[in-house]
Coordinates of C-alpha atoms in Angstrom, one line a residue:
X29 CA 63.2 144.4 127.5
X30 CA 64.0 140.8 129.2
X31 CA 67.5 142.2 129.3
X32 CA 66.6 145.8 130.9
X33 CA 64.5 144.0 133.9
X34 CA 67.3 141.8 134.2
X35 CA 69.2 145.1 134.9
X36 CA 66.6 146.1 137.2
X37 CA 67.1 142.8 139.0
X38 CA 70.4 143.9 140.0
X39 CA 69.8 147.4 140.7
X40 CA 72.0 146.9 144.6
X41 CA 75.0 145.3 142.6
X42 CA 75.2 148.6 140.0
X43 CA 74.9 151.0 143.0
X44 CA 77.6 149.3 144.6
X45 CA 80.0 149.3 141.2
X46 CA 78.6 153.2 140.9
X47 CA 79.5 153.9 144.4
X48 CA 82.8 152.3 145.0
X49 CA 84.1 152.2 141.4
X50 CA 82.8 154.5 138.9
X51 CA 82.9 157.7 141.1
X52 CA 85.9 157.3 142.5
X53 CA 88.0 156.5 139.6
X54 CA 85.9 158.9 137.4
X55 CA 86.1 161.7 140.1
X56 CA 90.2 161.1 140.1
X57 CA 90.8 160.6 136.6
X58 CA 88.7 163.7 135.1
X59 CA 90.7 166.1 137.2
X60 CA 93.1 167.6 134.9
X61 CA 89.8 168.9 134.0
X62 CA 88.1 169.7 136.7
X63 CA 90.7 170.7 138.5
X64 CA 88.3 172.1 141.3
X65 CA 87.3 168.8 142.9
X66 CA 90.5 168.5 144.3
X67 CA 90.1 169.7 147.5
X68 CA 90.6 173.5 148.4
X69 CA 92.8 173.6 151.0
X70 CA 95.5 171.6 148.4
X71 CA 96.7 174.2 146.0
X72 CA 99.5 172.4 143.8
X73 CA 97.7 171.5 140.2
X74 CA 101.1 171.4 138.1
X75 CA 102.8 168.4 136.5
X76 CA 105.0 167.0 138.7
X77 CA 109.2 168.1 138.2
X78 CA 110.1 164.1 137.2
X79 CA 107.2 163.5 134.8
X80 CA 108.6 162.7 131.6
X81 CA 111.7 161.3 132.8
X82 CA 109.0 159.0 135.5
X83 CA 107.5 158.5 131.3
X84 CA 110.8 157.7 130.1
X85 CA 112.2 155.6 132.3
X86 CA 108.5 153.2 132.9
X87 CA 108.6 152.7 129.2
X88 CA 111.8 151.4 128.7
X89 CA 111.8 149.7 131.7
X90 CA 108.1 148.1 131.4
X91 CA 109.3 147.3 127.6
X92 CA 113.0 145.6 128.4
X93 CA 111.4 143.3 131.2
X94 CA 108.3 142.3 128.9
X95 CA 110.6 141.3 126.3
X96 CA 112.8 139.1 128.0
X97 CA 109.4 138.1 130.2
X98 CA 107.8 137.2 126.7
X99 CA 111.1 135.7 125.2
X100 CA 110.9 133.2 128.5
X101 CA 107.4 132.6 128.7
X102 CA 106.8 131.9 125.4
X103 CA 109.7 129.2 125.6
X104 CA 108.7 127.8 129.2
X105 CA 104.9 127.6 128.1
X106 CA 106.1 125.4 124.7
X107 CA 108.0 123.2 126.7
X108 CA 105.3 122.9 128.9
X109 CA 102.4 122.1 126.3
X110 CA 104.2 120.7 123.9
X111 CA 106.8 118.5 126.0
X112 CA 106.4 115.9 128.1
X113 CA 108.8 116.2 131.3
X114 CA 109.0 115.2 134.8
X115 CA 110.3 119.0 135.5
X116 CA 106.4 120.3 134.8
X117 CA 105.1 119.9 138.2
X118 CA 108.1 122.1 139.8
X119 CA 107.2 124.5 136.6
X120 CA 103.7 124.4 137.9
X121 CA 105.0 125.1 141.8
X122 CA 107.8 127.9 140.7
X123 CA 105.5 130.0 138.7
X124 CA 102.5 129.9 141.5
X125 CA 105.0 130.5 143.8
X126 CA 106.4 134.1 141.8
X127 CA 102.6 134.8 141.5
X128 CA 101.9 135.2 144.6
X129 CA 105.2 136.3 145.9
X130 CA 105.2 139.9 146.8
X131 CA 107.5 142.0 144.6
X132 CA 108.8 144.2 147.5
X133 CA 109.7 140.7 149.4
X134 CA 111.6 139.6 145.8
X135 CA 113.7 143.1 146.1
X136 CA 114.3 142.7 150.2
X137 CA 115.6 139.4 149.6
X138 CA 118.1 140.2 146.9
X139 CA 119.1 143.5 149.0
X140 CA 120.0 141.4 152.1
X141 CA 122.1 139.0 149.6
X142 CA 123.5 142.4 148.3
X143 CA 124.7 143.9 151.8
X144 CA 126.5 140.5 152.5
X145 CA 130.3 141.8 152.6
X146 CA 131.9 139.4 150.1
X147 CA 129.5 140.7 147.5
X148 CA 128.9 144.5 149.0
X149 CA 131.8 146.1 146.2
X150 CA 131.5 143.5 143.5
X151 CA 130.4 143.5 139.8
X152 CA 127.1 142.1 140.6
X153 CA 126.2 144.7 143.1
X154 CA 126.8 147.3 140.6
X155 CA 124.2 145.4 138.2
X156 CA 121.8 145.0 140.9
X157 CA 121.8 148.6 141.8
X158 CA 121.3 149.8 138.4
X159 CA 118.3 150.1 136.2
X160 CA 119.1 146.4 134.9
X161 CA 118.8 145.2 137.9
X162 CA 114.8 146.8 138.5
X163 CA 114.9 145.1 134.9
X164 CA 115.4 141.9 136.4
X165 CA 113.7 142.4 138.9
X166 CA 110.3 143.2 136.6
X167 CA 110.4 140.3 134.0
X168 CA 110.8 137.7 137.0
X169 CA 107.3 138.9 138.3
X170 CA 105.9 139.5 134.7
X171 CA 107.0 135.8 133.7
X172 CA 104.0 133.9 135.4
X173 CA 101.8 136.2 133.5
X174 CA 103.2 135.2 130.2
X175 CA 103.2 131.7 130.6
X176 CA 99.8 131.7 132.5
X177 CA 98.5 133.9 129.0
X178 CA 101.0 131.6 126.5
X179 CA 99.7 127.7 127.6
X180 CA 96.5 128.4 126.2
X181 CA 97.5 129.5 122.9
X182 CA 100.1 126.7 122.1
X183 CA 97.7 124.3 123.7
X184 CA 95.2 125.0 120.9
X185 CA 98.0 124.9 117.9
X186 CA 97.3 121.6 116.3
X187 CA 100.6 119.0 115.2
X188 CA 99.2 119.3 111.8
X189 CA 101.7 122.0 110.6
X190 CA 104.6 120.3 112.0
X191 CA 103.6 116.9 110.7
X192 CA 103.3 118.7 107.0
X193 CA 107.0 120.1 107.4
X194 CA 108.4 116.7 108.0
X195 CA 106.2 114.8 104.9
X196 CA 107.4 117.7 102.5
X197 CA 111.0 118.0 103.7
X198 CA 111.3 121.4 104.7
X199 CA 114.4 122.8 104.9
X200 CA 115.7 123.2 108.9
X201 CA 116.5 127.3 108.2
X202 CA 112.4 127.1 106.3
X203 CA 111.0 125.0 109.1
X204 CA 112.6 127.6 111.7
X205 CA 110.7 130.8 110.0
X206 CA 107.2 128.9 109.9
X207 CA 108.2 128.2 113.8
X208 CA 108.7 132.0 114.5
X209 CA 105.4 133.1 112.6
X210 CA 103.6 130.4 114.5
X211 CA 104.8 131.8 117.8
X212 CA 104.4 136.1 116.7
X213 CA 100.3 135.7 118.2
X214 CA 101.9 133.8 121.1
X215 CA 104.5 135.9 122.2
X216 CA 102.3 139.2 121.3
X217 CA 100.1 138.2 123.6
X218 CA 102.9 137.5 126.5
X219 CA 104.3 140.5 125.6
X220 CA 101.3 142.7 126.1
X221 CA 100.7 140.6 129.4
X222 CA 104.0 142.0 130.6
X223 CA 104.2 145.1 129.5
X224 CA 101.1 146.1 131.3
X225 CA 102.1 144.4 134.7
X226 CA 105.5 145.8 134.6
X227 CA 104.2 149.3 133.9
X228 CA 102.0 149.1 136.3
X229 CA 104.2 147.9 139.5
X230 CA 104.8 149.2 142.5
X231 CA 106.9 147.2 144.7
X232 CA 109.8 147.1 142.8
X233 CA 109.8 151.2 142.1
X234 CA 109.3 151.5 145.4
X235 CA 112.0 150.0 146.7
X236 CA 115.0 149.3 144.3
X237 CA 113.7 152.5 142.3
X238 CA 113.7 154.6 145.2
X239 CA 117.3 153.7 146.5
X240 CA 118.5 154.6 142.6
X241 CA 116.4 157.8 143.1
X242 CA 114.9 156.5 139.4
X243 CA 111.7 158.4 138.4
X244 CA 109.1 155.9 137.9
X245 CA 105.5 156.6 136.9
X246 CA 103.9 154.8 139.8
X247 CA 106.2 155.8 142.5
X248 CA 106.0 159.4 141.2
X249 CA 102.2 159.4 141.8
X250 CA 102.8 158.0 144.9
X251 CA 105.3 160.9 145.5
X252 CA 102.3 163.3 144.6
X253 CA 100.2 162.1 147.3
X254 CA 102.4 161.6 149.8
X255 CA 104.9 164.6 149.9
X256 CA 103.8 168.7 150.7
X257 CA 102.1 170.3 149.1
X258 CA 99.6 167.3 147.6
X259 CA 99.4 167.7 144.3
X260 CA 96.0 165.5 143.1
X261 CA 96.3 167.2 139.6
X262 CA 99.6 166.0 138.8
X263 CA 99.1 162.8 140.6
X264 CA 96.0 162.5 138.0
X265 CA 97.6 163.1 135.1
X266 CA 100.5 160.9 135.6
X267 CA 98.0 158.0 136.4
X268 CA 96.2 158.9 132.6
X269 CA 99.8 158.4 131.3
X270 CA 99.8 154.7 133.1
X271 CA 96.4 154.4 131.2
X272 CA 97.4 155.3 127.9
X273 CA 100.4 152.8 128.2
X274 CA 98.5 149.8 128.9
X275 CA 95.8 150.9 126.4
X276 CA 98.5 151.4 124.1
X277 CA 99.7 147.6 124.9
X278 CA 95.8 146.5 124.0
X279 CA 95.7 147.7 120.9
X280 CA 99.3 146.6 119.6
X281 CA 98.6 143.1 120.7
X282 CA 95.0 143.6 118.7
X283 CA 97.0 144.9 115.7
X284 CA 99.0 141.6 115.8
X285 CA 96.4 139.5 116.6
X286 CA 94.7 140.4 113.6
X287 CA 97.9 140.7 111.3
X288 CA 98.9 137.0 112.7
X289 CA 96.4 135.3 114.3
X290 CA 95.1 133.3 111.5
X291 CA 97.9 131.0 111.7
X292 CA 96.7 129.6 115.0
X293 CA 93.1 128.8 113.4
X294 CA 93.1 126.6 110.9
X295 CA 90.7 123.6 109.4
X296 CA 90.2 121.2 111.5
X297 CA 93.1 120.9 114.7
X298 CA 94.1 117.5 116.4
X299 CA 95.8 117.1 119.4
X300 CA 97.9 114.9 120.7
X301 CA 99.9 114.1 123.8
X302 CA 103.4 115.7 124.1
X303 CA 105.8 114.6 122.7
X304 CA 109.2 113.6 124.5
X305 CA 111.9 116.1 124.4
X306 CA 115.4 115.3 122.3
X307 CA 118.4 115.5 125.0
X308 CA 118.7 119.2 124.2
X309 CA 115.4 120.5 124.9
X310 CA 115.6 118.3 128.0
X311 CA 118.8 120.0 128.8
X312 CA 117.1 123.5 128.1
X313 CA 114.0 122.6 130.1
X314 CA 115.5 121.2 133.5
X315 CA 118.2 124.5 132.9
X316 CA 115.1 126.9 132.9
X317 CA 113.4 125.2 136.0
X318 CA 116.5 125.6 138.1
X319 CA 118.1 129.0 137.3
X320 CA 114.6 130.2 137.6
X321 CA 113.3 128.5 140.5
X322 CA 117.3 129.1 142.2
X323 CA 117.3 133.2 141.5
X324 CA 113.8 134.2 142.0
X325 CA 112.6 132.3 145.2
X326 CA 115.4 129.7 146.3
X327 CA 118.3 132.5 147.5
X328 CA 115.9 135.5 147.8
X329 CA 113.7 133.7 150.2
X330 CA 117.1 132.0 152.1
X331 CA 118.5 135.0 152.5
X332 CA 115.0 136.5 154.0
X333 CA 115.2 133.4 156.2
X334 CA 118.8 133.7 157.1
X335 CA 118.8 137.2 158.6
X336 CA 114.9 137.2 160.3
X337 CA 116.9 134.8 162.4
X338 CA 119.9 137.0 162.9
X339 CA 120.0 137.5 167.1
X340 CA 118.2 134.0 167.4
X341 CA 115.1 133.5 169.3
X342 CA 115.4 136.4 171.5
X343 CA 115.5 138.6 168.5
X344 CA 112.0 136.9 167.2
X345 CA 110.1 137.2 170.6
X346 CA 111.1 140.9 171.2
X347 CA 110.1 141.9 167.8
X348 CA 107.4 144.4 167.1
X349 CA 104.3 141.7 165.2
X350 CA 102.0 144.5 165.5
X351 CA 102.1 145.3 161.5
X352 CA 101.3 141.3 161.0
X353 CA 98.7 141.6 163.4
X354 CA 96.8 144.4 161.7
X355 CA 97.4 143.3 158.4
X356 CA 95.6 140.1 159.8
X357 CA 92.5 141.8 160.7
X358 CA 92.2 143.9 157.7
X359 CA 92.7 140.3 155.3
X360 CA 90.2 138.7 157.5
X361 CA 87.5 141.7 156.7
X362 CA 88.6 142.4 153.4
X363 CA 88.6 139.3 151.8
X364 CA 85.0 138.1 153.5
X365 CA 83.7 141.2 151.5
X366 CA 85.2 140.7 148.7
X367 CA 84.3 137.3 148.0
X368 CA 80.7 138.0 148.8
X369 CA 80.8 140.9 146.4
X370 CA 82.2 139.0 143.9
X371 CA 79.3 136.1 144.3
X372 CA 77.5 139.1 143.8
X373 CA 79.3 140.3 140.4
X374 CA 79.6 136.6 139.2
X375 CA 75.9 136.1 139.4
X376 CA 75.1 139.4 137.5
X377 CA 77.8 138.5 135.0
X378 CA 76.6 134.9 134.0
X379 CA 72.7 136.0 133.9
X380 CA 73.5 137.3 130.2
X381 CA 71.8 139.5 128.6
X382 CA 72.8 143.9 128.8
X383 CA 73.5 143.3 132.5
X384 CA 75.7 140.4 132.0
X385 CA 77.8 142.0 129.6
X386 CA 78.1 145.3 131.3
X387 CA 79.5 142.8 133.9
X388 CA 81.6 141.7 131.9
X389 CA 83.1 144.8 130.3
X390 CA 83.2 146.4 134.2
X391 CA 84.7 143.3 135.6
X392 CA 88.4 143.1 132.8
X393 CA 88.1 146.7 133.0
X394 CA 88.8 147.2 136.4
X395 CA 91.1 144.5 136.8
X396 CA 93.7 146.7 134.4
X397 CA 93.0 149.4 137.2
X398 CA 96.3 149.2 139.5
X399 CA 95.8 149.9 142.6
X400 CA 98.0 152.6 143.5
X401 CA 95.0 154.6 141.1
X402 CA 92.1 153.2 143.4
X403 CA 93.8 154.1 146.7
X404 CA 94.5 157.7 145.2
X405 CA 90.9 157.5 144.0
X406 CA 89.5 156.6 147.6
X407 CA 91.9 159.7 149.6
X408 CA 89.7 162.0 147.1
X409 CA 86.6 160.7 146.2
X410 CA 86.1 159.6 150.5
X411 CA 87.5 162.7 152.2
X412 CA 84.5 165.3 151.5
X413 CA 82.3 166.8 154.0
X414 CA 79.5 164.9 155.3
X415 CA 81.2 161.6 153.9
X416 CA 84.7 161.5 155.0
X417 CA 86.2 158.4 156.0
X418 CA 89.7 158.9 155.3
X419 CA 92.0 158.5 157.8
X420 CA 89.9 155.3 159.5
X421 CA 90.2 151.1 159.1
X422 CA 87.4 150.8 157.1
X423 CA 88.2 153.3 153.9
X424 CA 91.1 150.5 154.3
X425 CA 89.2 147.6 154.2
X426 CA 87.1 148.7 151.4
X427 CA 89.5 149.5 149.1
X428 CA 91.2 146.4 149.4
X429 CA 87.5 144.8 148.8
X430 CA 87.3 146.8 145.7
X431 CA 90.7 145.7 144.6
X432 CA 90.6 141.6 144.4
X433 CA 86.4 141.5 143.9
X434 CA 86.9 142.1 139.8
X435 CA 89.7 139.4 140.1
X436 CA 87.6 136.9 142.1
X437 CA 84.6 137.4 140.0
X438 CA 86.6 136.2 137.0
X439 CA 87.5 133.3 139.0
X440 CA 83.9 132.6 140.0
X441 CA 82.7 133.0 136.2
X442 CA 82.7 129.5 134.8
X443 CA 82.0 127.5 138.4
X444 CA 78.9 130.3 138.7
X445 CA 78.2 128.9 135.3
X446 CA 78.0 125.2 135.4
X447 CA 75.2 125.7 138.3
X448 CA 72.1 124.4 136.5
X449 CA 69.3 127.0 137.4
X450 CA 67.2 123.7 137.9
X451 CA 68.2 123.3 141.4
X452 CA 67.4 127.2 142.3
X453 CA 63.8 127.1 140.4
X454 CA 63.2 123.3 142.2
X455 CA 64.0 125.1 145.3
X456 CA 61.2 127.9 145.0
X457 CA 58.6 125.3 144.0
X458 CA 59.3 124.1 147.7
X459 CA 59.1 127.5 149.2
X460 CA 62.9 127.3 150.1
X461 CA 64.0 130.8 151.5
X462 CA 66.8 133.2 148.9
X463 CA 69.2 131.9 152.3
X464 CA 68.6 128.1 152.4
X465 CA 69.0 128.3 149.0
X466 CA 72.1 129.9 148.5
X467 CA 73.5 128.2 151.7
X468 CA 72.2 124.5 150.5
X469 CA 73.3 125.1 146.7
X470 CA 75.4 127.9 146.0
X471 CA 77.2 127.3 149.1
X472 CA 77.9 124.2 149.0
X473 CA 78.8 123.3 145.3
X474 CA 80.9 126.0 144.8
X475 CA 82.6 125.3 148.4
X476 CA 85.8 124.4 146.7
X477 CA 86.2 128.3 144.4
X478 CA 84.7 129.9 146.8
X479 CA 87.5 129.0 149.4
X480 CA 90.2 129.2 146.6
X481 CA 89.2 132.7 145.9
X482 CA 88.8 133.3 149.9
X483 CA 92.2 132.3 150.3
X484 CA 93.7 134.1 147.3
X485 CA 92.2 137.6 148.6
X486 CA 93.5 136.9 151.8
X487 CA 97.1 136.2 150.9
X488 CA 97.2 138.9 148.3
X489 CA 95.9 141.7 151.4
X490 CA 97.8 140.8 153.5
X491 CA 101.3 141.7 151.9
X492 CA 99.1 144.4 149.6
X493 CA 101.4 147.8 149.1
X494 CA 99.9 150.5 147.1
X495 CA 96.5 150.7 148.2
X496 CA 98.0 150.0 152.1
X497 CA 100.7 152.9 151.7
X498 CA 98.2 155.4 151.1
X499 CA 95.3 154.7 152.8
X500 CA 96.2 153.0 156.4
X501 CA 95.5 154.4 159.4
X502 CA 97.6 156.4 162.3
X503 CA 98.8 153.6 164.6
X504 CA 97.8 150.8 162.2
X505 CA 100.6 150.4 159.9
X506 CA 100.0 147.1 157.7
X507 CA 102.2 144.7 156.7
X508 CA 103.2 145.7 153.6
X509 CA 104.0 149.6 154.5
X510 CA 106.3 148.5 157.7
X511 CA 108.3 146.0 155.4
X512 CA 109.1 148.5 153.0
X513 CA 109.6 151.0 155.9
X514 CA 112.1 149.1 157.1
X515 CA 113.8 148.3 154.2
X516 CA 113.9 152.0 152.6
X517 CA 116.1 151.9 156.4
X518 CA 118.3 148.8 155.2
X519 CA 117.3 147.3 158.3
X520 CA 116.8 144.4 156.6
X521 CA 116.4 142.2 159.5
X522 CA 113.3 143.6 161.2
X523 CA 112.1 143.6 157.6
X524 CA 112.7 139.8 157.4
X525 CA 110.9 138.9 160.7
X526 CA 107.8 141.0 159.7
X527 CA 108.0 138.8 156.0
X528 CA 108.4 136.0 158.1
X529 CA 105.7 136.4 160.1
X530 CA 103.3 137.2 157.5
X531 CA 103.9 134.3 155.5
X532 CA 103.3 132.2 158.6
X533 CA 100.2 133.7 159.4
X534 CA 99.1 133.2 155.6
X535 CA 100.0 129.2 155.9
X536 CA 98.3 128.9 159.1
X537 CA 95.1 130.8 158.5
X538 CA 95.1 128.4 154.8
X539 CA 95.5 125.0 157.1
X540 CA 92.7 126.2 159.1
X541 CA 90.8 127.3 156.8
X542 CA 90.8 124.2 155.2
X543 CA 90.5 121.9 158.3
X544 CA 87.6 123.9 159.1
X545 CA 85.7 123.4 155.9
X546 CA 86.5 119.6 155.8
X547 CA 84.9 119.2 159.5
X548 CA 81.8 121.3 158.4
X549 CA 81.5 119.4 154.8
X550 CA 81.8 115.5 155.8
X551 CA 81.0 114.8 152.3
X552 CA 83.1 117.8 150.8
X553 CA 85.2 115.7 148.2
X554 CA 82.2 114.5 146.5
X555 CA 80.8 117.9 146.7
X556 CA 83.6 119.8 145.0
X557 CA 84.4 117.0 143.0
X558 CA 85.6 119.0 139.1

């Protein structure tokens, strides 16, 4: 019963999740059922023409970039976990920076590189503009997902089985198979990782797959929602196929993890620093760090640079910035929701009991959710008589909220958890308000995540495609949607300023974000002290 009032408790916080989650995403995904709660004046119910080659062509795509992703990663992560090398702080720096670097700005980038003459009719241009190139494109934004899942796992492999091999001899071809079964759980899991967020991307399909006229799952429901007549059926049922791929990835990498994962859980595991790596393995790190670093972000982001400066500084000050500017204001809103709801979901999720792991299962669920479903989820579910607010900012603004909450609530989950509830009953004995409290205490020791996750929102709406493409309004275009605009036009140079632009605005608004915290929190070190 403890666990049912505690349910009670946060009665708001499940009306919210029912509101803005579950019946929009239910109401979406059930219509190849209910085909009636599409809206009447839409006829078009069929499969859409490109289906199974948009099925096709995801899967063999999604699997071809997670295996070279998982091949990578799973290598990168050893080196880094198991190594000691003065390359791991540019490792660190390289695969934050692919994190959070917008895949339609990684496609731009090589496109501009591309339309260079010298390189316009050549053998690499061919293997850009092909599917190997989309390929490419996928496992260089999948690879910080694999390492990010791998470091964990080889972090908690012991030295014991390697120490055993060299007391008993083992033969170099022996020792190599042990390796390989060692790393099947590791790179299962990286591979499942990438799978999933290749499948389900949409910058990439959108902009490399659209010049190669390539069906692709996500840019084919996008296709549904976007060209006449609307078909919400079709658009439904290609989104359940995105869903039975990545719940197809789950269970394989359950399967394995079962099969294999006793060889990561053994007795009793010591740990031990890294070891230093034999000239070869140094050679192979420093190798990864610079063809990586080089081909993802150094000449993409040069050649971005290089032509938002074409035509100088006149070119720059009679540019159109209105697409930064709105995209601005909506990443201002959105992400002030969003990390209050997630505050929200975090508390729910660490007060245990049935509400805390309904929290739980709601929060990982909905982060598998891409977000090209929730926007078509929102045009439906938000565009009915008596409650239709498609078409304004702030269907906008809320679906980007209900995008990035379930990821800042995980982030919010262990410093949520460390509070001791101490402070917050010591507080009531006093007769402190729900506000001082959470202002004084909540606020102020988890200043430091709560500003992280602030800033991570921000960043991640403002260059935000899927959602933005579907749902912004007339004479608002964001960011994201006037970039890709622009370069579906190859005019890659207006694209560049507006990239430009937007990562200025995101380092500006971070240092004063910052400077603004450190002048309100004199003490704010201490207080955010880990």
């Amino acid at each position: 019963m403890r666990g049912f009032r505690g349910v009670l408790r946060t009665l708001p916080v499940w009306l919210i999740i029912l509101l803005f989650f579950v019946y929009p995403l239910g109401r979406f995904l059930l219509l190849p059922w209910f085909p009636d709660w599409a809206p009447q004046s839409i006829g078009a119910t069929s499969w859409p023409s490109d289906t199974w080659a948009a099925l096709r062509n995801s899967l063999l795509l999604a699997t071809a970039a997670a295996i070279i992703a998982a091949l990578l990663g799973t290598l990168w992560a050893w080196a880094m976990e198991r190594r000691s090398s003065v390359w791991h702080p540019w490792s660190e720096a390289i695969l934050w920076l692919i994190f959070l670097m917008p895949s339609y700005l990684l496609s731009t980038g090589w496109e501009i590189l591309f339309a260079a003459p010298a390189l316009r009719h050549g053998l690499l241009h061919q293997w850009f503009y092909s599917p190997l190139g989309i390929v490419a494109l996928l496992a260089a934004k999948a690879l910080p997902f694999a390492v990010f899942v791998v470091r964990p796992l080889w972090a908690a492999l012991g030295h014991e089985l390697t120490e055993a091999m060299r007391i008993f001899a083992v033969r170099p071809g022996r020792a190599l198979w042990i390796f390989l079964r060692l790393a099947i759980p590791v790179a299962s899991a990286a591979l499942v990782v990438s799978f999933i967020e290749s499948v389900q991307e949409f910058g990439i399909p959108a902009t490399l797959g659209a010049h190669l006229h390539l069906p692709i799952l996500t840019y084919s429901i996008y296709s549904a929602l976007s060209t006449s007549p609307l078909n919400f059926v079709g658009a439904s049922r290609l989104a359940l196929l995105l869903v039975v791929l990545a719940l197809s990835g789950a269970l394989l990498q359950i399967v394995l993890q079962k099969r294999f994962g006793a060889v990561l859980v053994h007795g009793q595991v010591r740990h031990r620093l890294p070891s230093r790596p034999r000239r070869s393995e140094a050679t192979m790190i420093a190798a990864l760090n610079l063809s990586v670093g080089l081909l993802v972000l150094f000449l993409p982001m040069l050649a971005v640079v290089g032509s938002a400066f074409r035509g100088g500084w006149a070119a720059l000050r009679t540019a159109d910035w209105s697409p930064v500017l709105h995209s601005l204001g909506f990443s201002l809103m959105a992400a002030s929701l969003a990390i209050l709801l997630a505050w929200l979901f975090a508390r729910s999720l660490v007060s245990g009991g049935v509400g805390g792991r309904a929290m739980d299962v709601f929060s990982m669920g909905n982060m598998a959710v891409p977000g090209l479903v929730l926007g078509a989820a929102y045009i439906m579910a938000f565009n009915v008589p008596g409650f239709s607010l498609y078409g304004g900012s702030l269907l906008l603004i809320l679906a980007y909220t209900a995008a990035t909450a379930p990821m800042l609530t995980r982030l919010l989950q262990a410093p949520m958890a460390q509070l001791d509830r101490s402070l917050g009953d010591a507080a009531r004995i006093h007769g402190l308000s729900a506000w001082v409290r959470w202002l004084d205490i909540d606020a102020a020791l988890l200043s430091r995540p709560l500003v992280r996750g602030w800033l991570l929102a921000f960043g991640t709406v403002m260059f935000e495609l899927p959602v933005s493409e579907l749902l912004y309004p007339a004479g608002k275009t964001p960011l994201g949607v006037a970039v890709l605009a622009l370069n579906n036009g190859e005019h890659y140079a207006a694209a560049a300023r507006l990239a430009l632009g937007g990562l200025a605005s995101v380092a500006l608004v971070t240092v004063a974000v910052l400077v603004l915290l450190r002048l309100a929190l004199p003490d704010y070190r201490v207080l955010v002290a880990e």
